PDB file of C-alpha atoms in Angstrom:
ATOM      1  CA  MET A   1     -85.481  38.967 -34.853  1.00 86.00           C
ATOM      2  CA  THR A   2     -83.837  39.342 -38.264  1.00 91.00           C
ATOM      3  CA  LEU A   3     -81.512  42.193 -39.205  1.00 95.00           C
ATOM      4  CA  LEU A   4     -81.645  43.131 -42.894  1.00 97.00           C
ATOM      5  CA  ALA A   5     -79.698  45.490 -45.164  1.00 97.00           C
ATOM      6  CA  ILE A   6     -81.803  46.908 -47.968  1.00 98.00           C
ATOM      7  CA  THR A   7     -80.386  48.912 -50.866  1.00 97.00           C
ATOM      8  CA  VAL A   8     -82.381  50.859 -53.410  1.00 97.00           C
ATOM      9  CA  LEU A   9     -80.533  52.282 -56.421  1.00 97.00           C
ATOM     10  CA  GLY A  10     -81.692  53.885 -59.640  1.00 96.00           C
ATOM     11  CA  HIS A  11     -83.096  56.886 -61.429  1.00 94.00           C
ATOM     12  CA  ASP A  12     -84.420  59.458 -58.958  1.00 94.00           C
ATOM     13  CA  ARG A  13     -88.108  60.255 -58.771  1.00 93.00           C
ATOM     14  CA  PRO A  14     -90.507  61.452 -56.062  1.00 93.00           C
ATOM     15  CA  GLY A  15     -91.903  58.808 -53.718  1.00 94.00           C
ATOM     16  CA  ILE A  16     -89.058  56.275 -53.545  1.00 96.00           C
ATOM     17  CA  ILE A  17     -88.423  56.774 -49.829  1.00 96.00           C
ATOM     18  CA  ALA A  18     -92.125  56.890 -48.965  1.00 96.00           C
ATOM     19  CA  GLY A  19     -92.888  53.766 -50.987  1.00 95.00           C
ATOM     20  CA  THR A  20     -89.958  51.809 -49.595  1.00 97.00           C
ATOM     21  CA  THR A  21     -90.517  52.712 -45.958  1.00 96.00           C
ATOM     22  CA  ASP A  22     -94.289  52.139 -46.238  1.00 96.00           C
ATOM     23  CA  ARG A  23     -93.722  48.570 -47.428  1.00 97.00           C
ATOM     24  CA  ILE A  24     -91.092  47.987 -44.742  1.00 97.00           C
ATOM     25  CA  ALA A  25     -93.406  49.280 -42.015  1.00 96.00           C
ATOM     26  CA  GLY A  26     -96.205  47.115 -43.424  1.00 96.00           C
ATOM     27  CA  LEU A  27     -94.024  44.081 -42.730  1.00 97.00           C
ATOM     28  CA  GLY A  28     -93.535  45.228 -39.140  1.00 96.00           C
ATOM     29  CA  LEU A  29     -89.860  46.051 -39.652  1.00 97.00           C
ATOM     30  CA  ASN A  30     -88.203  48.750 -37.584  1.00 96.00           C
ATOM     31  CA  LEU A  31     -85.961  51.140 -39.520  1.00 95.00           C
ATOM     32  CA  GLU A  32     -82.828  51.278 -37.347  1.00 94.00           C
ATOM     33  CA  ASP A  33     -80.290  53.023 -39.573  1.00 93.00           C
ATOM     34  CA  SER A  34     -80.389  54.661 -42.984  1.00 94.00           C
ATOM     35  CA  THR A  35     -78.605  56.848 -45.446  1.00 94.00           C
ATOM     36  CA  MET A  36     -79.792  58.319 -48.726  1.00 94.00           C
ATOM     37  CA  THR A  37     -78.227  60.553 -51.308  1.00 94.00           C
ATOM     38  CA  LEU A  38     -78.425  61.596 -54.925  1.00 93.00           C
ATOM     39  CA  LEU A  39     -75.386  60.741 -57.012  1.00 91.00           C
ATOM     40  CA  ARG A  40     -75.450  62.702 -60.268  1.00 88.00           C
ATOM     41  CA  GLY A  41     -79.220  62.363 -60.481  1.00 87.00           C
ATOM     42  CA  HIS A  42     -79.288  58.747 -59.354  1.00 94.00           C
ATOM     43  CA  PHE A  43     -80.964  57.745 -56.121  1.00 96.00           C
ATOM     44  CA  ALA A  44     -78.954  55.652 -53.627  1.00 96.00           C
ATOM     45  CA  MET A  45     -80.339  54.488 -50.277  1.00 97.00           C
ATOM     46  CA  THR A  46     -79.255  51.908 -47.740  1.00 97.00           C
ATOM     47  CA  LEU A  47     -81.461  50.885 -44.831  1.00 97.00           C
ATOM     48  CA  VAL A  48     -80.842  48.572 -41.899  1.00 96.00           C
ATOM     49  CA  CYS A  49     -84.085  47.145 -40.534  1.00 96.00           C
ATOM     50  CA  ALA A  50     -84.970  44.686 -37.793  1.00 96.00           C
ATOM     51  CA  GLY A  51     -88.036  42.533 -37.401  1.00 96.00           C
ATOM     52  CA  GLY A  52     -89.637  39.204 -38.054  1.00 95.00           C
ATOM     53  CA  ALA A  53     -89.787  39.303 -41.866  1.00 96.00           C
ATOM     54  CA  SER A  54     -87.329  37.258 -43.904  1.00 95.00           C
ATOM     55  CA  ALA A  55     -85.166  38.644 -46.693  1.00 96.00           C
ATOM     56  CA  THR A  56     -87.375  36.849 -49.223  1.00 96.00           C
ATOM     57  CA  GLU A  57     -90.548  38.415 -47.790  1.00 97.00           C
ATOM     58  CA  VAL A  58     -88.986  41.875 -47.948  1.00 97.00           C
ATOM     59  CA  GLU A  59     -87.773  41.328 -51.533  1.00 96.00           C
ATOM     60  CA  GLU A  60     -91.298  40.312 -52.556  1.00 97.00           C
ATOM     61  CA  ALA A  61     -92.836  43.343 -50.816  1.00 97.00           C
ATOM     62  CA  LEU A  62     -90.375  45.730 -52.485  1.00 97.00           C
ATOM     63  CA  ALA A  63     -90.535  44.116 -55.954  1.00 96.00           C
ATOM     64  CA  PRO A  64     -93.234  46.544 -57.228  1.00 96.00           C
ATOM     65  CA  LEU A  65     -90.792  49.441 -56.705  1.00 94.00           C
ATOM     66  CA  ALA A  66     -88.399  47.873 -59.227  1.00 94.00           C
ATOM     67  CA  ALA A  67     -91.015  46.499 -61.629  1.00 95.00           C
ATOM     68  CA  ASP A  68     -90.468  49.180 -64.289  1.00 94.00           C
ATOM     69  CA  GLY A  69     -86.695  48.605 -64.297  1.00 94.00           C
ATOM     70  CA  SER A  70     -85.753  52.088 -63.088  1.00 94.00           C
ATOM     71  CA  LEU A  71     -84.716  50.854 -59.620  1.00 96.00           C
ATOM     72  CA  THR A  72     -82.706  47.950 -58.311  1.00 97.00           C
ATOM     73  CA  VAL A  73     -83.604  46.660 -54.854  1.00 97.00           C
ATOM     74  CA  THR A  74     -81.482  44.204 -52.897  1.00 97.00           C
ATOM     75  CA  VAL A  75     -82.084  42.673 -49.499  1.00 97.00           C
ATOM     76  CA  ARG A  76     -79.586  40.707 -47.476  1.00 97.00           C
ATOM     77  CA  GLU A  77     -79.564  39.348 -43.970  1.00 95.00           C
ATOM     78  CA  LEU A  78     -76.930  40.759 -41.638  1.00 94.00           C
ATOM     79  CA  PRO A  79     -75.290  38.945 -38.740  1.00 89.00           C
ATOM     80  CA  ASP A  80     -76.760  39.907 -35.400  1.00 75.00           C
ATOM     81  CA  GLN A  81     -74.011  41.919 -33.757  1.00 69.00           C
ATOM     82  CA  GLN A  82     -73.999  45.099 -31.772  1.00 66.00           C
ATOM     83  CA  PRO A  83     -72.939  48.197 -33.701  1.00 57.00           C
ATOM     84  CA  GLN A  84     -69.431  49.271 -32.828  1.00 64.00           C
ATOM     85  CA  GLY A  85     -69.228  52.719 -31.347  1.00 60.00           C
ATOM     86  CA  PRO A  86     -66.298  55.051 -31.772  1.00 58.00           C
ATOM     87  CA  VAL A  87     -63.069  53.627 -30.422  1.00 71.00           C
ATOM     88  CA  GLY A  88     -61.096  56.850 -30.398  1.00 86.00           C
ATOM     89  CA  THR A  89     -61.681  60.467 -31.274  1.00 92.00           C
ATOM     90  CA  GLN A  90     -63.864  61.928 -34.011  1.00 95.00           C
ATOM     91  CA  TRP A  91     -62.386  64.135 -36.714  1.00 96.00           C
ATOM     92  CA  VAL A  92     -63.532  65.821 -39.916  1.00 97.00           C
ATOM     93  CA  LEU A  93     -61.326  65.661 -43.001  1.00 97.00           C
ATOM     94  CA  THR A  94     -61.957  67.975 -45.942  1.00 97.00           C
ATOM     95  CA  VAL A  95     -60.191  67.959 -49.278  1.00 97.00           C
ATOM     96  CA  HIS A  96     -60.807  70.428 -52.090  1.00 97.00           C
ATOM     97  CA  GLY A  97     -59.156  71.253 -55.362  1.00 96.00           C
ATOM     98  CA  GLY A  98     -58.945  70.364 -59.006  1.00 95.00           C
ATOM     99  CA  ASP A  99     -60.469  67.027 -59.929  1.00 93.00           C
ATOM    100  CA  ARG A 100     -58.215  64.111 -60.834  1.00 92.00           C
ATOM    101  CA  PRO A 101     -58.190  60.341 -60.346  1.00 93.00           C
ATOM    102  CA  GLY A 102     -56.780  58.974 -57.095  1.00 94.00           C
ATOM    103  CA  ILE A 103     -57.698  61.698 -54.607  1.00 96.00           C
ATOM    104  CA  VAL A 104     -59.880  59.503 -52.394  1.00 96.00           C
ATOM    105  CA  SER A 105     -57.543  56.507 -52.384  1.00 96.00           C
ATOM    106  CA  ALA A 106     -54.441  58.563 -51.609  1.00 97.00           C
ATOM    107  CA  VAL A 107     -55.952  60.663 -48.837  1.00 97.00           C
ATOM    108  CA  ILE A 108     -58.014  57.912 -47.209  1.00 97.00           C
ATOM    109  CA  GLY A 109     -55.003  55.601 -47.512  1.00 97.00           C
ATOM    110  CA  GLU A 110     -53.172  57.862 -45.045  1.00 97.00           C
ATOM    111  CA  VAL A 111     -56.082  57.555 -42.606  1.00 97.00           C
ATOM    112  CA  ALA A 112     -56.060  53.761 -42.958  1.00 97.00           C
ATOM    113  CA  GLU A 113     -52.288  53.671 -42.346  1.00 97.00           C
ATOM    114  CA  VAL A 114     -52.814  54.944 -38.800  1.00 97.00           C
ATOM    115  CA  GLY A 115     -55.769  52.629 -38.130  1.00 96.00           C
ATOM    116  CA  GLY A 116     -58.404  55.300 -38.698  1.00 96.00           C
ATOM    117  CA  ASN A 117     -61.913  54.365 -39.728  1.00 95.00           C
ATOM    118  CA  VAL A 118     -64.056  56.417 -42.108  1.00 95.00           C
ATOM    119  CA  THR A 119     -67.566  56.599 -40.638  1.00 92.00           C
ATOM    120  CA  ASP A 120     -69.043  58.829 -43.336  1.00 93.00           C
ATOM    121  CA  LEU A 121     -67.741  60.008 -46.702  1.00 94.00           C
ATOM    122  CA  THR A 122     -69.204  62.418 -49.222  1.00 93.00           C
ATOM    123  CA  THR A 123     -67.626  63.634 -52.435  1.00 94.00           C
ATOM    124  CA  ARG A 124     -68.925  66.152 -54.942  1.00 93.00           C
ATOM    125  CA  LEU A 125     -67.715  67.370 -58.282  1.00 91.00           C
ATOM    126  CA  ALA A 126     -68.769  70.910 -59.193  1.00 88.00           C
ATOM    127  CA  GLY A 127     -67.321  71.704 -62.578  1.00 87.00           C
ATOM    128  CA  GLU A 128     -63.582  71.244 -62.123  1.00 88.00           C
ATOM    129  CA  LEU A 129     -63.693  71.568 -58.306  1.00 94.00           C
ATOM    130  CA  TYR A 130     -63.614  68.350 -56.305  1.00 95.00           C
ATOM    131  CA  LEU A 131     -64.753  68.285 -52.667  1.00 96.00           C
ATOM    132  CA  LEU A 132     -64.393  65.434 -50.169  1.00 96.00           C
ATOM    133  CA  ILE A 133     -65.768  65.519 -46.635  1.00 96.00           C
ATOM    134  CA  ALA A 134     -65.111  62.540 -44.369  1.00 96.00           C
ATOM    135  CA  GLU A 135     -65.969  61.853 -40.761  1.00 96.00           C
ATOM    136  CA  LEU A 136     -63.222  59.827 -39.132  1.00 96.00           C
ATOM    137  CA  ASP A 137     -62.809  57.753 -36.008  1.00 95.00           C
ATOM    138  CA  LEU A 138     -59.122  57.848 -35.127  1.00 96.00           C
ATOM    139  CA  PRO A 139     -57.570  55.661 -32.423  1.00 95.00           C
ATOM    140  CA  ALA A 140     -56.741  57.672 -29.306  1.00 93.00           C
ATOM    141  CA  SER A 141     -53.078  56.780 -29.791  1.00 95.00           C
ATOM    142  CA  VAL A 142     -52.817  58.482 -33.196  1.00 95.00           C
ATOM    143  CA  ASP A 143     -50.492  61.454 -33.415  1.00 96.00           C
ATOM    144  CA  THR A 144     -52.938  63.731 -35.237  1.00 96.00           C
ATOM    145  CA  ASP A 145     -50.267  66.365 -35.884  1.00 96.00           C
ATOM    146  CA  ALA A 146     -48.174  63.752 -37.723  1.00 97.00           C
ATOM    147  CA  LEU A 147     -51.260  62.571 -39.617  1.00 97.00           C
ATOM    148  CA  ALA A 148     -52.027  66.157 -40.650  1.00 97.00           C
ATOM    149  CA  VAL A 149     -48.446  66.508 -41.966  1.00 97.00           C
ATOM    150  CA  ALA A 150     -48.778  63.253 -43.927  1.00 98.00           C
ATOM    151  CA  LEU A 151     -52.129  64.390 -45.337  1.00 98.00           C
ATOM    152  CA  ARG A 152     -50.678  67.755 -46.386  1.00 98.00           C
ATOM    153  CA  SER A 153     -47.810  65.966 -48.138  1.00 97.00           C
ATOM    154  CA  VAL A 154     -50.217  63.787 -50.120  1.00 97.00           C
ATOM    155  CA  ALA A 155     -52.440  66.782 -50.844  1.00 97.00           C
ATOM    156  CA  ASP A 156     -49.456  68.751 -52.153  1.00 97.00           C
ATOM    157  CA  GLN A 157     -48.609  65.884 -54.507  1.00 96.00           C
ATOM    158  CA  LEU A 158     -52.209  65.857 -55.748  1.00 96.00           C
ATOM    159  CA  GLY A 159     -52.480  69.629 -56.013  1.00 96.00           C
ATOM    160  CA  VAL A 160     -55.385  69.866 -53.559  1.00 97.00           C
ATOM    161  CA  GLY A 161     -55.975  71.433 -50.159  1.00 97.00           C
ATOM    162  CA  VAL A 162     -56.647  69.384 -47.040  1.00 98.00           C
ATOM    163  CA  THR A 163     -57.918  70.154 -43.534  1.00 97.00           C
ATOM    164  CA  LEU A 164     -58.112  67.830 -40.530  1.00 97.00           C
ATOM    165  CA  ARG A 165     -59.987  69.129 -37.499  1.00 97.00           C
ATOM    166  CA  PRO A 166     -61.699  67.690 -34.439  1.00 96.00           C
ATOM    167  CA  ALA A 167     -65.411  67.104 -34.961  1.00 94.00           C
ATOM    168  CA  GLU A 168     -67.836  69.094 -32.916  1.00 86.00           C
ATOM    169  CA  SER A 169     -70.349  66.831 -31.162  1.00 70.00           C
ATOM    170  CA  ASP A 170     -73.274  68.530 -32.923  1.00 63.00           C
ATOM    171  CA  GLU A 171     -71.728  67.787 -36.353  1.00 51.00           C
ATOM    172  CA  LEU A 172     -71.962  64.016 -35.978  1.00 49.00           C
TER     173      LEU A 172
END
């Protein structure tokens, strides 16, 4: 059993997901994990699949999707290891305010300082308003009140607002 990571990037158009997953299913691969989004009109998808097909076979099967040059498809074999579940508590971090360079690195740097792991991150720019939403896995030993203070300090320096709250189980 081979575990493969497949990425598809490029100009958005209808049928990318259907075409990709049809070819993957045709190779007998099981789609185990996926994420897809549009980034300023560009399609971005990552899939993790398991099955008997090699990376080369999958690349050949997906090559027609990229033939016109509007998409880039990559396939790489992943080590066979069990996915790590949460090791602590789940939190949601939101940041909003005027756009400027360095927001993500400064805020997420505070999370990393306490050993927190970002399990999902989305950012959006709407005019001059910047929005970041991150799902976090924080070690049980983290003083979340102290982390919230540190995050507010960084947010004040950046001129943005920040909220850290426990995740509801139906949000994840």
